[in-house]
């Protein structure tokens, strides 16, 4: 089977999908999107969900407690709090008073929940990178670099570059460019007290909380349309190839009956799906933006039923998903996930061979991990394709945004 090319699905320059919004920047499109037949209903739905107080994703509507104790990280699992704090303080030193006021929120502010992954700007939280001087942008990127692994930082930067590549391809560079992202700071940068930062925009959303030596990076949304840069100075950039190959290998390694049991629906747009299972923006994703309190029941097969070879591949897949974490927190997160293998479930939608598009979810009391191939948004494919994907990672039962660590810290220091 030939590999489908995203270039087969480029809209003509005069097509209404792109021509009608040409020349708009993020703020102009934020208004236009409200009446767009595709974006408008999503915006309305998400606007209704945003005000909800945070409780956290659960499997049954009952939040499980005791999963995330606030305590010093074991040796080798420490967060890079000193480097993060230094980078954040350097950023603040380079801002005007007005910029600093716009950038900063309380560590437990509701604005954490304002992130979104589409190209339209629904919540103008913090500062927007493409409106800043290059020096301030570089200081923000330095905060990212201090907080992420080198591989994680490079992946985020490549996704931002792909966004710029897409903007150039469809002649919408004001709307989609390498820096069309919002950045916010929560709390006071400190090596001991909880604080964090947030970056979000088209196909990239990171929520990072550090509390002394502990670190939570969640929710995370990373995606791409297309998944490669095939022209220009960044030619050769490609993302998620190993992740997708590992997922296919995992399904191939399962015995037939177990694979069938894991597969919820054979087709990505299966007529057997119940009403509401396909979201116009999230498609098969359940844990995307504004889903902070969603109830997501376990589905598919227990990981404990997988043969050893499949478990080994699954471990590689998890490692690839959390590779954005620096060494210490990555070790801590792998230990946390492995401690709940006996309560972890895996499910699949779609095919698993050759160039089949697919969705999968790995879920436990401490993890929701999803990958979904999507239809086109700025490409014209009307069925899911392997060159457009979304990935989501959450920390259920109350520790998205490190909220459970913040709650314990506030309680500990209460008079």
Coordinates of C-alpha atoms in Angstrom, one line a residue:
X1 CA 0.0 0.0 0.0
X2 CA 1.4 3.4 -0.9
X3 CA 2.0 6.0 1.8
X4 CA -0.6 8.8 1.5
X5 CA 0.9 12.3 1.1
X6 CA -0.6 15.3 2.8
X7 CA 0.1 17.3 -0.4
X8 CA -2.6 15.3 -2.1
X9 CA -5.1 17.1 0.2
X10 CA -3.9 20.8 0.0
X11 CA -6.8 23.2 -0.7
X12 CA -6.6 25.4 -3.8
X13 CA -5.7 28.9 -2.7
X14 CA -9.1 30.2 -3.6
X15 CA -11.0 27.5 -1.7
X16 CA -13.5 29.1 0.8
X17 CA -12.0 27.1 3.6
X18 CA -8.8 29.1 3.5
X19 CA -9.7 32.1 1.3
X20 CA -12.4 33.4 3.6
X21 CA -10.0 33.7 6.6
X22 CA -6.9 34.9 4.7
X23 CA -5.4 38.0 6.2
X24 CA -6.9 37.4 9.7
X25 CA -4.6 37.1 12.7
X26 CA -5.5 35.2 15.8
X27 CA -7.6 38.0 17.3
X28 CA -9.5 38.6 14.1
X29 CA -10.1 34.9 13.6
X30 CA -11.2 34.5 17.3
X31 CA -14.3 36.6 16.3
X32 CA -14.8 35.1 12.9
X33 CA -14.6 31.5 14.3
X34 CA -17.6 32.1 16.5
X35 CA -19.9 32.0 13.5
X36 CA -17.9 29.4 11.6
X37 CA -20.0 26.3 10.9
X38 CA -17.1 24.1 12.1
X39 CA -15.5 26.1 14.9
X40 CA -18.6 27.8 16.2
X41 CA -20.4 24.8 17.8
X42 CA -17.1 23.7 19.4
X43 CA -16.6 27.2 20.9
X44 CA -20.1 27.2 22.3
X45 CA -19.7 23.8 23.8
X46 CA -16.3 24.5 25.4
X47 CA -17.5 27.9 26.7
X48 CA -20.2 26.1 28.6
X49 CA -17.7 23.7 30.2
X50 CA -14.9 26.2 31.0
X51 CA -16.5 27.7 34.2
X52 CA -16.9 24.3 35.9
X53 CA -14.8 24.1 39.1
X54 CA -12.0 21.6 38.8
X55 CA -12.4 18.1 40.2
X56 CA -10.4 15.9 37.8
X57 CA -10.9 13.2 35.3
X58 CA -12.2 9.9 36.8
X59 CA -13.3 6.5 35.6
X60 CA -16.6 6.4 37.5
X61 CA -17.3 9.9 38.8
X62 CA -15.7 9.2 42.2
X63 CA -12.4 10.8 42.7
X64 CA -9.8 8.4 44.2
X65 CA -7.7 9.9 47.0
X66 CA -4.2 9.2 48.3
X67 CA -2.5 8.8 44.9
X68 CA -0.3 11.8 44.9
X69 CA 1.4 12.6 48.2
X70 CA 3.3 15.8 48.5
X71 CA 6.7 14.6 49.7
X72 CA 10.4 15.0 48.7
X73 CA 11.2 13.1 45.5
X74 CA 13.4 10.1 45.9
X75 CA 17.1 10.4 44.9
X76 CA 17.3 10.5 41.1
X77 CA 13.7 11.6 40.7
X78 CA 14.1 15.3 41.5
X79 CA 12.7 18.0 39.3
X80 CA 15.0 20.7 37.9
X81 CA 13.5 23.3 40.1
X82 CA 16.6 25.5 40.4
X83 CA 17.0 25.8 36.6
X84 CA 13.3 26.4 36.1
X85 CA 13.2 29.1 38.8
X86 CA 16.2 30.8 37.4
X87 CA 14.8 30.9 33.9
X88 CA 11.4 32.2 35.1
X89 CA 13.0 34.9 37.1
X90 CA 15.1 35.9 34.1
X91 CA 11.9 36.1 32.0
X92 CA 10.2 38.3 34.6
X93 CA 13.2 40.6 34.7
X94 CA 12.9 41.2 31.0
X95 CA 9.2 42.2 31.0
X96 CA 7.6 45.6 31.3
X97 CA 5.3 46.0 34.3
X98 CA 2.2 45.7 32.0
X99 CA 3.5 42.5 30.5
X100 CA 4.3 41.0 33.9
X101 CA 0.7 41.8 35.0
X102 CA -0.7 40.1 31.9
X103 CA 1.5 37.1 32.3
X104 CA 0.9 36.2 35.9
X105 CA -1.8 34.3 37.8
X106 CA -2.2 32.7 41.2
X107 CA -0.8 29.2 41.4
X108 CA -4.4 27.8 41.8
X109 CA -6.0 30.1 39.3
X110 CA -8.9 28.9 37.2
X111 CA -7.1 30.1 34.1
X112 CA -5.1 26.9 34.1
X113 CA -8.2 25.4 32.5
X114 CA -8.3 27.9 29.7
X115 CA -5.9 26.0 27.4
X116 CA -7.0 24.8 24.0
X117 CA -5.4 23.2 21.0
X118 CA -7.2 24.6 18.0
X119 CA -5.8 27.5 15.9
X120 CA -8.5 29.9 17.0
X121 CA -7.9 31.9 20.2
X122 CA -10.8 31.2 22.6
X123 CA -9.1 32.4 25.8
X124 CA -6.4 35.0 25.6
X125 CA -4.5 33.8 28.7
X126 CA -1.0 35.3 29.4
X127 CA 1.2 36.7 26.6
X128 CA 1.1 35.7 23.0
X129 CA 4.5 34.8 21.6
X130 CA 4.0 36.2 18.1
X131 CA 3.2 39.6 19.6
X132 CA 6.4 39.8 21.7
X133 CA 9.9 41.1 21.0
X134 CA 12.4 38.3 20.1
X135 CA 14.3 38.7 23.3
X136 CA 11.2 38.1 25.4
X137 CA 10.3 35.1 23.2
X138 CA 13.7 33.6 23.8
X139 CA 13.4 34.0 27.6
X140 CA 10.1 32.2 27.4
X141 CA 11.6 29.4 25.4
X142 CA 14.4 29.2 28.0
X143 CA 11.8 28.4 30.6
X144 CA 10.6 25.6 28.4
X145 CA 14.1 24.3 27.9
X146 CA 14.8 24.4 31.6
X147 CA 11.6 22.4 32.3
X148 CA 11.7 19.7 29.6
X149 CA 14.2 17.1 28.5
X150 CA 16.3 18.0 25.4
X151 CA 14.2 15.6 23.3
X152 CA 11.0 17.0 24.7
X153 CA 12.0 20.6 24.0
X154 CA 13.0 19.7 20.5
X155 CA 9.7 17.9 19.9
X156 CA 7.7 21.0 21.1
X157 CA 9.8 23.3 18.9
X158 CA 9.3 21.0 15.9
X159 CA 5.5 21.0 16.4
X160 CA 5.6 24.8 16.5
X161 CA 7.7 24.8 13.4
X162 CA 5.3 22.5 11.6
X163 CA 2.5 24.9 12.6
X164 CA 4.4 27.7 10.8
X165 CA 5.0 25.4 7.8
X166 CA 1.3 24.7 7.6
X167 CA 0.5 28.4 7.8
X168 CA 2.8 29.1 4.9
X169 CA 1.4 26.2 2.9
X170 CA -2.2 27.5 3.1
X171 CA -1.2 31.2 3.1
X172 CA -2.4 31.9 6.6
X173 CA 0.9 32.9 8.3
X174 CA -0.7 35.5 10.6
X175 CA -3.0 32.8 12.0
X176 CA -0.6 29.9 12.1
X177 CA 3.1 30.5 12.6
X178 CA 5.9 29.2 14.7
X179 CA 5.0 31.5 17.6
X180 CA 1.2 31.6 17.5
X181 CA 1.1 30.4 21.1
X182 CA 0.1 31.8 24.5
X183 CA 2.3 31.6 27.6
X184 CA 1.3 32.2 31.2
X185 CA 3.0 31.9 34.6
X186 CA 1.2 30.7 37.7
X187 CA 2.5 31.4 41.2
X188 CA 5.9 32.8 42.3
X189 CA 8.9 31.0 40.8
X190 CA 10.5 29.2 43.7
X191 CA 12.7 26.2 44.5
X192 CA 10.4 25.1 47.3
X193 CA 6.8 26.4 46.9
X194 CA 4.5 25.3 44.0
X195 CA 4.5 27.3 40.8
X196 CA 4.2 26.6 37.1
X197 CA 3.7 27.7 33.6
X198 CA 1.5 27.0 30.6
X199 CA 2.0 27.1 26.8
X200 CA -0.9 26.5 24.4
X201 CA -1.9 27.0 20.8
X202 CA -2.4 25.0 17.7
X203 CA -1.4 21.4 18.3
X204 CA 0.7 22.2 21.4
X205 CA -0.5 22.6 25.0
X206 CA 1.7 22.0 28.1
X207 CA 0.8 22.6 31.7
X208 CA 3.8 22.4 34.0
X209 CA 3.7 22.5 37.8
X210 CA 6.8 22.1 40.1
X211 CA 6.5 21.8 43.8
X212 CA 9.9 21.6 45.4
X213 CA 11.5 18.4 44.0
X214 CA 8.2 17.1 42.5
X215 CA 7.0 17.9 39.0
X216 CA 3.7 17.4 37.1
X217 CA 3.4 18.0 33.4
X218 CA -0.3 17.5 32.7
X219 CA -2.5 17.9 30.8
X220 CA -0.4 17.6 27.7
X221 CA -1.6 18.0 24.1
X222 CA 0.8 17.4 21.2
X223 CA -0.3 17.0 17.6
X224 CA 0.6 17.8 14.0
X225 CA -1.0 18.5 10.7
X226 CA 0.9 17.5 8.6
X227 CA 3.5 15.3 10.5
X228 CA 6.5 16.3 8.3
X229 CA 8.2 19.3 6.8
X230 CA 9.1 18.4 3.3
X231 CA 10.4 21.7 2.0
X232 CA 12.4 24.7 3.1
X233 CA 15.1 25.2 5.7
X234 CA 13.5 22.7 8.1
X235 CA 13.0 20.0 5.5
X236 CA 13.3 16.6 7.1
X237 CA 11.5 17.3 10.4
X238 CA 9.1 14.4 11.2
X239 CA 7.2 13.7 14.3
X240 CA 5.5 10.8 16.1
X241 CA 6.8 8.2 13.7
X242 CA 8.2 5.9 16.4
X243 CA 5.1 6.3 18.6
X244 CA 2.8 5.2 15.8
X245 CA 5.1 2.3 14.8
X246 CA 5.2 1.1 18.4
X247 CA 1.3 1.2 18.6
X248 CA 1.0 -0.9 15.5
X249 CA 3.6 -3.4 16.9
X250 CA 1.7 -3.6 20.1
X251 CA -1.5 -4.6 18.3
X252 CA 0.4 -7.0 16.1
X253 CA 1.9 -8.7 19.2
X254 CA -1.5 -9.4 20.7
X255 CA -3.2 -12.8 20.1
X256 CA -6.1 -12.5 17.8
X257 CA -8.9 -12.9 20.4
X258 CA -7.3 -10.4 22.7
X259 CA -6.8 -7.9 19.8
X260 CA -10.5 -8.3 18.9
X261 CA -11.5 -7.7 22.5
X262 CA -9.4 -4.6 22.7
X263 CA -11.0 -3.2 19.5
X264 CA -14.0 -1.1 20.4
X265 CA -14.9 -0.2 16.8
X266 CA -13.4 -1.5 13.6
X267 CA -13.9 1.7 11.7
X268 CA -12.7 5.2 12.8
X269 CA -16.1 6.6 11.8
X270 CA -18.0 3.5 12.6
X271 CA -21.8 3.7 12.3
X272 CA -22.1 1.6 15.4
X273 CA -20.7 4.4 17.5
X274 CA -23.2 5.8 19.9
X275 CA -24.4 9.4 19.5
X276 CA -21.8 11.8 20.8
X277 CA -18.9 9.4 20.6
X278 CA -17.4 11.4 17.7
X279 CA -16.7 15.0 18.6
X280 CA -16.4 17.5 15.7
X281 CA -13.0 18.7 17.0
X282 CA -11.7 16.0 19.4
X283 CA -13.1 13.2 17.1
X284 CA -12.4 10.1 19.2
X285 CA -10.4 11.8 22.0
X286 CA -12.1 11.9 25.4
X287 CA -9.5 13.8 27.5
X288 CA -8.9 16.9 25.4
X289 CA -9.3 20.6 26.3
X290 CA -12.1 21.6 28.7
X291 CA -12.6 17.9 29.7
X292 CA -11.0 18.4 33.2
X293 CA -13.9 16.7 34.9
X294 CA -14.8 14.0 32.4
X295 CA -15.9 10.6 33.4
X296 CA -14.1 8.1 31.2
X297 CA -14.9 4.5 32.0
X298 CA -12.3 1.8 31.4
X299 CA -12.7 0.0 28.1
X300 CA -11.0 -2.8 26.2
X301 CA -8.6 -5.2 27.8
X302 CA -6.7 -5.2 31.1
X303 CA -2.9 -4.8 30.6
X304 CA -2.5 -7.8 33.0
X305 CA -4.0 -10.0 30.2
X306 CA -1.3 -9.0 27.7
X307 CA 1.5 -11.5 26.9
X308 CA 5.0 -10.5 28.0
X309 CA 6.1 -9.3 24.5
X310 CA 3.2 -7.0 24.3
X311 CA 3.8 -5.6 27.8
X312 CA 7.4 -4.8 26.8
X313 CA 6.2 -2.9 23.7
X314 CA 3.6 -1.1 25.8
X315 CA 6.4 0.0 28.2
X316 CA 8.3 1.4 25.2
X317 CA 5.2 3.3 24.1
X318 CA 4.7 4.9 27.5
X319 CA 8.3 5.9 27.5
X320 CA 7.9 7.6 24.2
X321 CA 4.8 9.5 25.4
X322 CA 6.6 10.8 28.5
X323 CA 10.0 11.5 26.9
X324 CA 9.3 15.2 27.2
X325 CA 9.9 15.0 31.0
X326 CA 13.4 15.7 32.3
X327 CA 15.3 12.6 33.7
X328 CA 14.2 12.7 37.3
X329 CA 10.5 13.4 36.8
X330 CA 10.5 10.9 33.9
X331 CA 11.8 8.2 36.2
X332 CA 9.2 9.1 38.8
X333 CA 6.4 9.1 36.3
X334 CA 7.4 5.6 34.9
X335 CA 7.5 4.3 38.5
X336 CA 4.0 5.8 39.2
X337 CA 2.5 4.3 36.0
X338 CA 4.1 0.9 36.6
X339 CA 2.7 0.8 40.1
X340 CA -0.8 0.6 38.6
X341 CA -0.2 -1.8 35.8
X342 CA -2.7 -4.2 37.4
X343 CA -5.4 -1.5 37.2
X344 CA -4.6 -0.4 33.6
X345 CA -6.7 -0.9 30.6
X346 CA -6.0 -0.6 26.9
X347 CA -8.5 0.0 24.0
X348 CA -8.3 0.6 20.3
X349 CA -10.4 1.9 17.4
X350 CA -9.7 1.4 13.7
X351 CA -7.1 -0.8 11.8
X352 CA -3.6 -1.6 12.9
X353 CA -1.8 -2.6 9.7
X354 CA 0.2 -0.7 7.0
X355 CA -1.2 2.9 6.8
X356 CA -4.4 2.3 8.7
X357 CA -5.6 5.2 10.8
X358 CA -6.3 4.4 14.4
X359 CA -7.1 5.6 18.0
X360 CA -5.9 4.0 21.2
X361 CA -6.2 4.8 24.9
X362 CA -4.2 3.6 27.9
X363 CA -5.9 4.3 31.2
X364 CA -5.3 3.8 34.9
X365 CA -6.0 5.6 38.1
X366 CA -2.9 7.8 37.4
X367 CA -2.9 8.0 33.6
X368 CA -5.0 8.7 30.5
X369 CA -2.9 8.5 27.4
X370 CA -4.5 8.8 23.9
X371 CA -3.5 9.0 20.3
X372 CA -6.0 9.7 17.5
X373 CA -5.6 10.1 13.8
X374 CA -7.8 12.9 12.5
X375 CA -9.6 14.2 9.4
X376 CA -8.3 17.3 7.8
X377 CA -8.8 20.8 9.3
X378 CA -6.5 22.8 7.0
X379 CA -6.1 19.8 4.7
X380 CA -9.1 18.4 2.8
X381 CA -9.1 14.7 3.8
X382 CA -12.6 13.8 5.1
X383 CA -11.5 10.6 6.7
X384 CA -8.7 10.1 9.4
X385 CA -5.2 10.0 7.9
X386 CA -1.9 9.1 9.3
X387 CA -0.4 12.5 8.6
X388 CA -2.7 14.3 11.1
X389 CA -2.7 13.1 14.7
X390 CA -3.5 14.4 18.2
X391 CA -2.0 13.0 21.4
X392 CA -3.2 13.7 24.9
X393 CA -1.9 12.8 28.3
X394 CA -3.6 13.5 31.6
X395 CA -3.1 12.7 35.3
X396 CA -6.6 11.7 36.5
X397 CA -8.1 11.7 40.0
X398 CA -7.2 15.3 40.7
X399 CA -3.6 15.9 39.7
X400 CA -3.9 17.6 36.3
X401 CA -2.1 21.0 36.7
X402 CA -0.5 19.5 39.8
X403 CA -3.7 20.6 41.6
X404 CA -3.5 17.8 44.2
X405 CA 0.1 18.9 45.1
X406 CA -1.0 22.5 45.3
X407 CA -4.0 21.6 47.5
X408 CA -1.7 19.7 50.0
X409 CA 0.8 22.6 50.0
X410 CA -1.8 25.2 50.8
X411 CA -3.3 23.0 53.5
X412 CA 0.1 22.3 55.0
X413 CA 0.8 26.0 55.3
X414 CA -2.6 27.1 56.5
X415 CA -2.7 28.8 59.9

